Short mmCIF file of C-alpha atoms in Angstrom, two decimals:
data_model
loop_
_atom_site.label_atom_id
_atom_site.label_comp_id
_atom_site.label_asym_id
_atom_site.label_seq_id
_atom_site.Cartn_x
_atom_site.Cartn_y
_atom_site.Cartn_z
CA GLN A 1262 -101.13 218.43 -76.63
CA LEU A 1263 -99.50 215.13 -75.69
CA SER A 1264 -99.31 212.35 -78.24
CA ASP A 1265 -101.24 209.17 -77.43
CA GLN A 1266 -97.98 207.35 -76.80
CA GLN A 1267 -96.83 209.96 -74.27
CA LYS A 1268 -100.20 209.78 -72.55
CA MET A 1269 -99.89 205.99 -72.34
CA SER A 1270 -96.37 206.12 -70.93
CA GLU A 1271 -97.40 208.65 -68.29
CA SER A 1272 -100.73 207.12 -67.40
CA PRO A 1273 -99.61 204.89 -64.50
CA LEU A 1274 -98.22 207.78 -62.47
CA SER A 1275 -100.71 210.44 -63.46
CA TRP A 1276 -103.58 208.02 -62.93
CA PHE A 1277 -102.49 207.45 -59.33
CA ARG A 1278 -101.62 211.05 -58.62
CA GLY A 1279 -105.02 212.24 -59.75
CA VAL A 1280 -107.23 209.47 -58.46
CA TYR A 1281 -109.38 210.33 -55.45
CA LEU A 1282 -112.25 207.93 -56.04
CA PRO A 1283 -111.68 204.20 -56.33
CA PRO A 1284 -112.20 202.69 -59.78
CA ALA A 1285 -115.48 200.88 -60.39
CA LEU A 1286 -116.02 197.74 -58.32
CA HIS A 1287 -115.31 194.82 -60.66
CA PRO A 1288 -117.28 191.62 -60.15
CA LEU A 1289 -115.12 188.77 -58.79
CA ASN A 1290 -114.36 186.00 -61.27
CA LYS A 1291 -115.92 182.96 -59.59
CA THR A 1292 -115.59 180.50 -62.48
CA LEU A 1293 -112.99 178.39 -60.61
CA VAL A 1294 -115.02 177.99 -57.41
CA LYS A 1295 -116.21 174.41 -56.99
CA GLY A 1296 -119.14 173.24 -54.85
CA GLY A 1297 -121.93 175.15 -53.13
CA LYS A 1298 -120.37 175.39 -49.67
CA TRP A 1299 -118.94 178.87 -50.28
CA LYS A 1300 -122.27 180.68 -50.57
CA ASP A 1301 -122.15 182.37 -47.15
CA VAL A 1302 -118.47 183.30 -47.44
CA ASP A 1303 -119.15 184.76 -50.88
CA SER A 1304 -122.11 186.79 -49.65
CA THR A 1305 -120.02 188.19 -46.76
CA GLN A 1306 -117.26 189.01 -49.24
CA GLU A 1307 -119.60 191.00 -51.49
CA LYS A 1308 -120.89 192.98 -48.50
CA ARG A 1309 -117.34 193.85 -47.39
CA ARG A 1310 -116.36 194.91 -50.89
CA SER A 1311 -119.32 197.18 -51.42
CA PHE A 1312 -119.03 198.60 -47.88
CA LEU A 1313 -115.39 199.60 -48.46
CA HIS A 1314 -116.19 200.96 -51.92
CA ASP A 1315 -119.02 203.13 -50.58
CA PHE A 1316 -116.89 204.30 -47.67
CA CYS A 1317 -114.05 205.34 -50.01
CA LYS A 1318 -116.41 207.24 -52.26
CA LYS A 1319 -117.68 209.21 -49.29
CA TYR A 1320 -114.33 209.65 -47.55
CA ASN A 1321 -112.26 210.53 -50.61
CA SER A 1322 -114.59 213.23 -51.77
CA ARG A 1323 -113.65 215.11 -48.60
CA LYS A 1324 -109.99 214.18 -48.30
CA GLN A 1325 -107.61 213.90 -51.21
CA LEU A 1326 -104.90 211.27 -50.90
CA ARG A 1327 -101.77 212.02 -52.88
CA THR A 1328 -99.04 209.43 -52.71
CA HIS A 1329 -96.40 208.25 -55.16
CA LEU A 1330 -97.31 205.01 -56.92
CA VAL A 1331 -94.16 203.12 -55.89
CA HIS A 1332 -94.82 203.92 -52.22
CA LEU A 1333 -98.47 202.86 -52.59
CA VAL A 1334 -97.52 199.35 -53.64
CA SER A 1335 -94.46 198.81 -51.41
CA ARG A 1336 -96.25 196.30 -49.13
CA ILE A 1337 -97.81 194.24 -51.91
CA TYR A 1338 -96.44 190.76 -52.67
CA VAL A 1339 -96.70 189.32 -56.18
CA GLU A 1340 -97.44 185.74 -57.21
CA ASP A 1341 -97.29 185.64 -61.00
CA ARG A 1342 -98.39 182.04 -61.64
CA HIS A 1343 -101.89 182.50 -60.25
CA LYS A 1344 -101.91 186.28 -60.80
CA VAL A 1345 -102.27 187.22 -57.16
CA LEU A 1346 -101.37 190.46 -55.38
CA TYR A 1347 -101.40 190.26 -51.57
CA CYS A 1348 -101.00 193.34 -49.38
CA GLU A 1349 -99.22 192.41 -46.18
CA VAL A 1350 -100.87 193.48 -42.93
CA PRO A 1351 -98.67 192.24 -40.06
CA LYS A 1352 -100.46 190.41 -37.21
CA ALA A 1353 -103.34 189.41 -39.51
CA GLY A 1354 -102.09 186.03 -40.74
CA CYS A 1355 -99.34 187.44 -42.96
CA SER A 1356 -96.67 184.78 -42.17
CA ASN A 1357 -98.96 181.96 -43.27
CA TRP A 1358 -100.07 183.97 -46.29
CA LYS A 1359 -96.46 184.31 -47.40
CA ARG A 1360 -96.03 180.54 -46.97
CA VAL A 1361 -99.07 179.98 -49.20
CA LEU A 1362 -97.69 182.39 -51.84
CA MET A 1363 -94.39 180.46 -51.83
CA VAL A 1364 -96.27 177.19 -52.45
CA LEU A 1365 -98.38 178.80 -55.21
CA ASN A 1366 -95.19 180.09 -56.79
CA GLY A 1367 -93.60 176.62 -56.82
CA LEU A 1368 -90.94 177.61 -54.27
CA ALA A 1369 -92.05 175.02 -51.70
CA ALA A 1370 -94.06 171.80 -51.77
CA SER A 1371 -95.94 172.48 -48.53
CA ALA A 1372 -96.67 175.50 -46.35
CA HIS A 1373 -95.90 173.45 -43.25
CA ASN A 1374 -92.18 173.00 -43.95
CA ILE A 1375 -91.30 176.69 -44.28
CA SER A 1376 -89.61 178.25 -41.23
CA HIS A 1377 -90.44 181.69 -39.83
CA ASP A 1378 -87.01 183.03 -40.85
CA ASP A 1379 -87.40 181.68 -44.37
CA VAL A 1380 -90.75 183.44 -44.68
CA HIS A 1381 -89.59 186.82 -43.42
CA TYR A 1382 -85.91 186.99 -44.31
CA GLY A 1383 -85.57 184.57 -47.22
CA LYS A 1384 -86.35 187.15 -49.95
CA HIS A 1385 -88.17 184.47 -51.97
CA LEU A 1386 -91.16 186.62 -52.89
CA ARG A 1387 -91.13 189.73 -55.04
CA LYS A 1388 -92.88 192.91 -54.06
CA LEU A 1389 -94.80 195.00 -56.54
CA ASP A 1390 -92.51 198.02 -56.15
CA SER A 1391 -89.63 195.97 -57.63
CA TYR A 1392 -91.25 196.06 -61.09
CA ASP A 1393 -91.10 198.93 -63.56
CA LEU A 1394 -94.10 201.26 -63.90
CA LYS A 1395 -95.62 199.24 -66.71
CA GLY A 1396 -95.21 196.02 -64.72
CA ILE A 1397 -96.85 197.60 -61.66
CA TYR A 1398 -99.72 199.08 -63.64
CA THR A 1399 -100.43 195.89 -65.62
CA ARG A 1400 -100.51 193.74 -62.48
CA LEU A 1401 -102.72 196.20 -60.60
CA ASN A 1402 -105.19 196.09 -63.46
CA THR A 1403 -105.22 192.36 -64.19
CA TYR A 1404 -104.30 190.39 -61.03
CA THR A 1405 -106.62 189.45 -58.16
CA LYS A 1406 -105.77 191.82 -55.30
CA ALA A 1407 -106.29 190.63 -51.72
CA ILE A 1408 -106.01 192.24 -48.32
CA PHE A 1409 -106.52 190.54 -44.93
CA VAL A 1410 -107.28 192.77 -41.95
CA ARG A 1411 -107.91 192.43 -38.20
CA ASP A 1412 -109.69 194.30 -35.43
CA PRO A 1413 -107.29 197.24 -34.85
CA MET A 1414 -107.00 196.90 -31.06
CA GLU A 1415 -106.43 193.14 -31.30
CA ARG A 1416 -103.77 193.69 -33.94
CA LEU A 1417 -102.08 196.35 -31.77
CA VAL A 1418 -102.03 194.23 -28.60
CA SER A 1419 -100.86 191.20 -30.59
CA ALA A 1420 -97.95 193.26 -31.99
CA PHE A 1421 -97.01 194.54 -28.53
CA ARG A 1422 -97.04 191.03 -27.02
CA ASP A 1423 -95.00 189.60 -29.88
CA LYS A 1424 -92.33 192.31 -30.01
CA PHE A 1425 -91.99 193.42 -26.39
CA GLU A 1426 -92.98 190.49 -24.16
CA HIS A 1427 -90.54 188.03 -25.74
CA PRO A 1428 -86.77 188.34 -26.23
CA ASN A 1429 -86.16 190.28 -29.43
CA SER A 1430 -82.80 191.37 -30.79
CA TYR A 1431 -84.29 194.23 -32.85
CA TYR A 1432 -87.35 195.67 -31.09
CA HIS A 1433 -85.85 195.80 -27.59
CA PRO A 1434 -82.63 197.68 -28.44
CA VAL A 1435 -84.18 199.89 -31.14
CA PHE A 1436 -87.69 200.65 -29.88
CA GLY A 1437 -87.52 199.47 -26.27
CA LYS A 1438 -84.52 201.58 -25.26
CA ALA A 1439 -85.96 204.74 -26.81
CA ILE A 1440 -89.40 204.16 -25.27
CA ILE A 1441 -88.07 203.50 -21.75
CA LYS A 1442 -85.71 206.48 -21.94
CA LYS A 1443 -88.48 208.89 -22.91
CA TYR A 1444 -91.52 207.64 -21.02
CA ARG A 1445 -90.24 205.90 -17.86
CA HIS A 1446 -89.29 208.22 -15.03
CA ASN A 1447 -86.49 206.88 -12.84
CA ALA A 1448 -85.73 204.00 -15.24
CA ASN A 1449 -82.93 201.78 -13.91
CA GLU A 1450 -79.67 201.27 -15.75
CA GLU A 1451 -80.46 197.72 -16.81
CA ALA A 1452 -83.74 198.73 -18.52
CA LEU A 1453 -82.04 201.66 -20.28
CA LYS A 1454 -79.24 199.39 -21.46
CA THR A 1455 -81.33 196.49 -22.79
CA GLY A 1456 -84.67 198.12 -23.68
CA SER A 1457 -86.44 195.04 -22.29
CA GLY A 1458 -89.62 195.14 -20.19
CA VAL A 1459 -91.51 197.94 -21.99
CA LYS A 1460 -94.96 198.32 -20.43
CA PHE A 1461 -98.08 198.54 -22.59
CA LYS A 1462 -98.86 202.03 -21.26
CA GLU A 1463 -95.35 203.22 -22.26
CA PHE A 1464 -95.79 201.68 -25.71
CA ILE A 1465 -99.09 203.57 -26.15
CA GLN A 1466 -97.44 206.83 -25.04
CA TYR A 1467 -94.88 206.30 -27.81
CA LEU A 1468 -97.60 205.42 -30.36
CA LEU A 1469 -99.59 208.59 -29.62
CA ASP A 1470 -96.57 210.92 -29.44
CA SER A 1471 -96.29 213.19 -32.48
CA HIS A 1472 -92.57 213.56 -31.61
CA ARG A 1473 -91.87 209.81 -31.34
CA PRO A 1474 -88.28 209.06 -30.37
CA VAL A 1475 -88.24 206.31 -33.04
CA GLY A 1476 -90.35 206.06 -36.18
CA MET A 1477 -93.43 204.00 -36.93
CA ASP A 1478 -93.28 200.28 -37.64
CA ILE A 1479 -95.37 198.15 -40.00
CA HIS A 1480 -96.60 195.98 -37.12
CA TRP A 1481 -98.67 198.82 -35.69
CA GLU A 1482 -98.99 201.14 -38.69
CA GLN A 1483 -102.61 201.74 -39.76
CA VAL A 1484 -103.87 199.52 -42.60
CA SER A 1485 -104.99 202.70 -44.37
CA LYS A 1486 -101.29 203.65 -44.63
CA LEU A 1487 -99.93 200.17 -45.37
CA CYS A 1488 -102.27 199.14 -48.17
CA TYR A 1489 -104.13 202.31 -49.27
CA PRO A 1490 -107.51 200.57 -49.65
CA CYS A 1491 -109.17 203.69 -51.09
CA LEU A 1492 -106.62 204.05 -53.88
CA ILE A 1493 -106.03 200.40 -54.70
CA ASN A 1494 -109.22 198.60 -55.50
CA TYR A 1495 -108.88 195.29 -53.61
CA ASP A 1496 -110.91 192.46 -55.10
CA PHE A 1497 -110.93 190.43 -51.91
CA ILE A 1498 -111.17 191.57 -48.28
CA GLY A 1499 -110.41 188.82 -45.79
CA LYS A 1500 -110.61 189.17 -42.03
CA PHE A 1501 -108.45 187.53 -39.37
CA GLU A 1502 -111.63 186.74 -37.45
CA THR A 1503 -112.77 184.43 -40.30
CA LEU A 1504 -109.26 183.79 -41.64
CA GLU A 1505 -109.45 180.12 -42.51
CA GLU A 1506 -112.69 180.12 -44.50
CA ASP A 1507 -111.88 183.45 -46.19
CA ALA A 1508 -108.40 182.23 -47.16
CA ASN A 1509 -109.59 178.87 -48.48
CA TYR A 1510 -112.34 180.54 -50.50
CA PHE A 1511 -109.77 182.92 -51.96
CA LEU A 1512 -107.54 179.97 -52.93
CA GLN A 1513 -110.52 178.51 -54.82
CA LEU A 1514 -111.08 181.82 -56.60
CA VAL A 1515 -107.52 181.93 -57.96
CA GLY A 1516 -107.42 178.27 -58.98
CA ALA A 1517 -104.92 177.05 -56.37
CA PRO A 1518 -104.16 173.30 -56.29
CA ALA A 1519 -106.98 171.43 -54.52
CA GLU A 1520 -104.65 170.01 -51.86
CA LEU A 1521 -103.40 173.47 -50.79
CA LYS A 1522 -105.22 174.63 -47.67
CA PHE A 1523 -104.45 177.68 -45.56
CA PRO A 1524 -102.24 176.60 -42.60
CA LYS A 1525 -103.85 176.71 -39.16
CA PHE A 1526 -100.72 176.85 -37.02
CA LYS A 1527 -99.61 179.86 -34.99
CA ASP A 1528 -96.35 181.12 -36.41
CA ARG A 1529 -94.46 181.92 -33.20
CA HIS A 1530 -94.90 181.71 -29.41
CA SER A 1531 -97.34 178.87 -30.06
CA SER A 1532 -97.83 178.21 -26.34
CA ASP A 1533 -99.12 181.76 -25.75
CA GLU A 1534 -102.85 182.37 -25.57
CA ARG A 1535 -104.06 183.99 -28.78
CA THR A 1536 -104.80 187.70 -28.56
CA SER A 1537 -108.58 187.65 -28.14
CA ALA A 1538 -111.08 190.38 -27.23
CA GLU A 1539 -110.74 189.33 -23.57
CA VAL A 1540 -106.94 189.55 -23.67
CA VAL A 1541 -107.24 193.03 -25.25
CA ARG A 1542 -109.56 194.14 -22.45
CA GLN A 1543 -106.92 193.27 -19.86
CA TYR A 1544 -104.31 195.40 -21.64
CA LEU A 1545 -106.64 198.35 -22.16
CA LYS A 1546 -107.26 198.43 -18.39
CA GLU A 1547 -103.70 199.74 -18.02
CA LEU A 1548 -104.61 202.90 -19.95
CA SER A 1549 -106.50 206.00 -18.88
CA ASN A 1550 -109.85 206.75 -20.55
CA GLU A 1551 -108.15 209.47 -22.57
CA GLU A 1552 -105.38 207.13 -23.78
CA ARG A 1553 -107.96 204.54 -24.81
CA GLN A 1554 -109.93 207.15 -26.76
CA LEU A 1555 -106.81 208.51 -28.46
CA THR A 1556 -105.69 205.00 -29.42
CA TYR A 1557 -109.10 204.38 -30.99
CA ASP A 1558 -108.83 207.74 -32.79
CA PHE A 1559 -105.42 206.69 -34.12
CA TYR A 1560 -107.03 203.65 -35.81
CA TYR A 1561 -110.32 205.40 -36.56
CA LEU A 1562 -110.03 205.00 -40.34
CA ASP A 1563 -109.26 201.28 -40.05
CA TYR A 1564 -112.34 200.80 -37.86
CA LEU A 1565 -114.50 202.64 -40.39
CA MET A 1566 -113.11 201.16 -43.61
CA PHE A 1567 -113.51 197.56 -42.55
CA ASN A 1568 -116.69 197.99 -40.52
CA TYR A 1569 -115.25 196.96 -37.16
CA THR A 1570 -117.29 197.74 -34.05
CA SER A 1571 -115.68 200.40 -31.89
CA PRO A 1572 -114.49 198.89 -28.59
#
């Protein structure tokens, strides 16, 4: 017996608590796209969108996802000028995406002059969970929502190389020490003290341990738990493997300034070889067959949702 006004005020939360099927797939607004060179990118985009939509319909009918709205949107960055919502997936071009959002927002003249620390610690961009319920709900319904993903194993190996194979004042003492203490027999005092030198096999033991000595981290958390692609209906699904053309097509879609192009540079450790399928193969050799299978199982949903070939 609720009044219409009460229903309206409660709708954002109740809508998310009760939703198990994604809302209808809206057609992308392509009125701002100029020139015919985007035909193939657009066709790929439509296939990805409908694939994810069909997957969610099938998956969600079997498994209900109940999560609080504010948690659902905690990884989504907001750019109000061009009405963009971007869900951050670490190790899938997110640093350069944040640079682009800063330029779109008028916070910087060029993506090339923004340092890594400014991107990640500068607090220049707002996240969707910082708005009130009405603000969240309105933006979810009216802004163009984008997610960029990457082959799960490549993303995992890339995260390991970045955080554990280079000096790091957070990951070594926090994660490294705990991992070495629990999974390395006869660890020497130096390793226990610094947490440096974690091996990939030890990192995977930590990842697969239901009693992890330290919690999860966004750099290796599953995309299904970072961005909730079956509850939030993303308008655009980019892939790291086709990052540049996907990103530049997306910028056309949202009416970005013509001179703004997605940056090509590698954010950190630029002299390192990029984490490719071949690099991943070398790391996976360190694992037993069972560990490899369990790691795949851990990212199973991400493989399925985004139609990645199992390794």
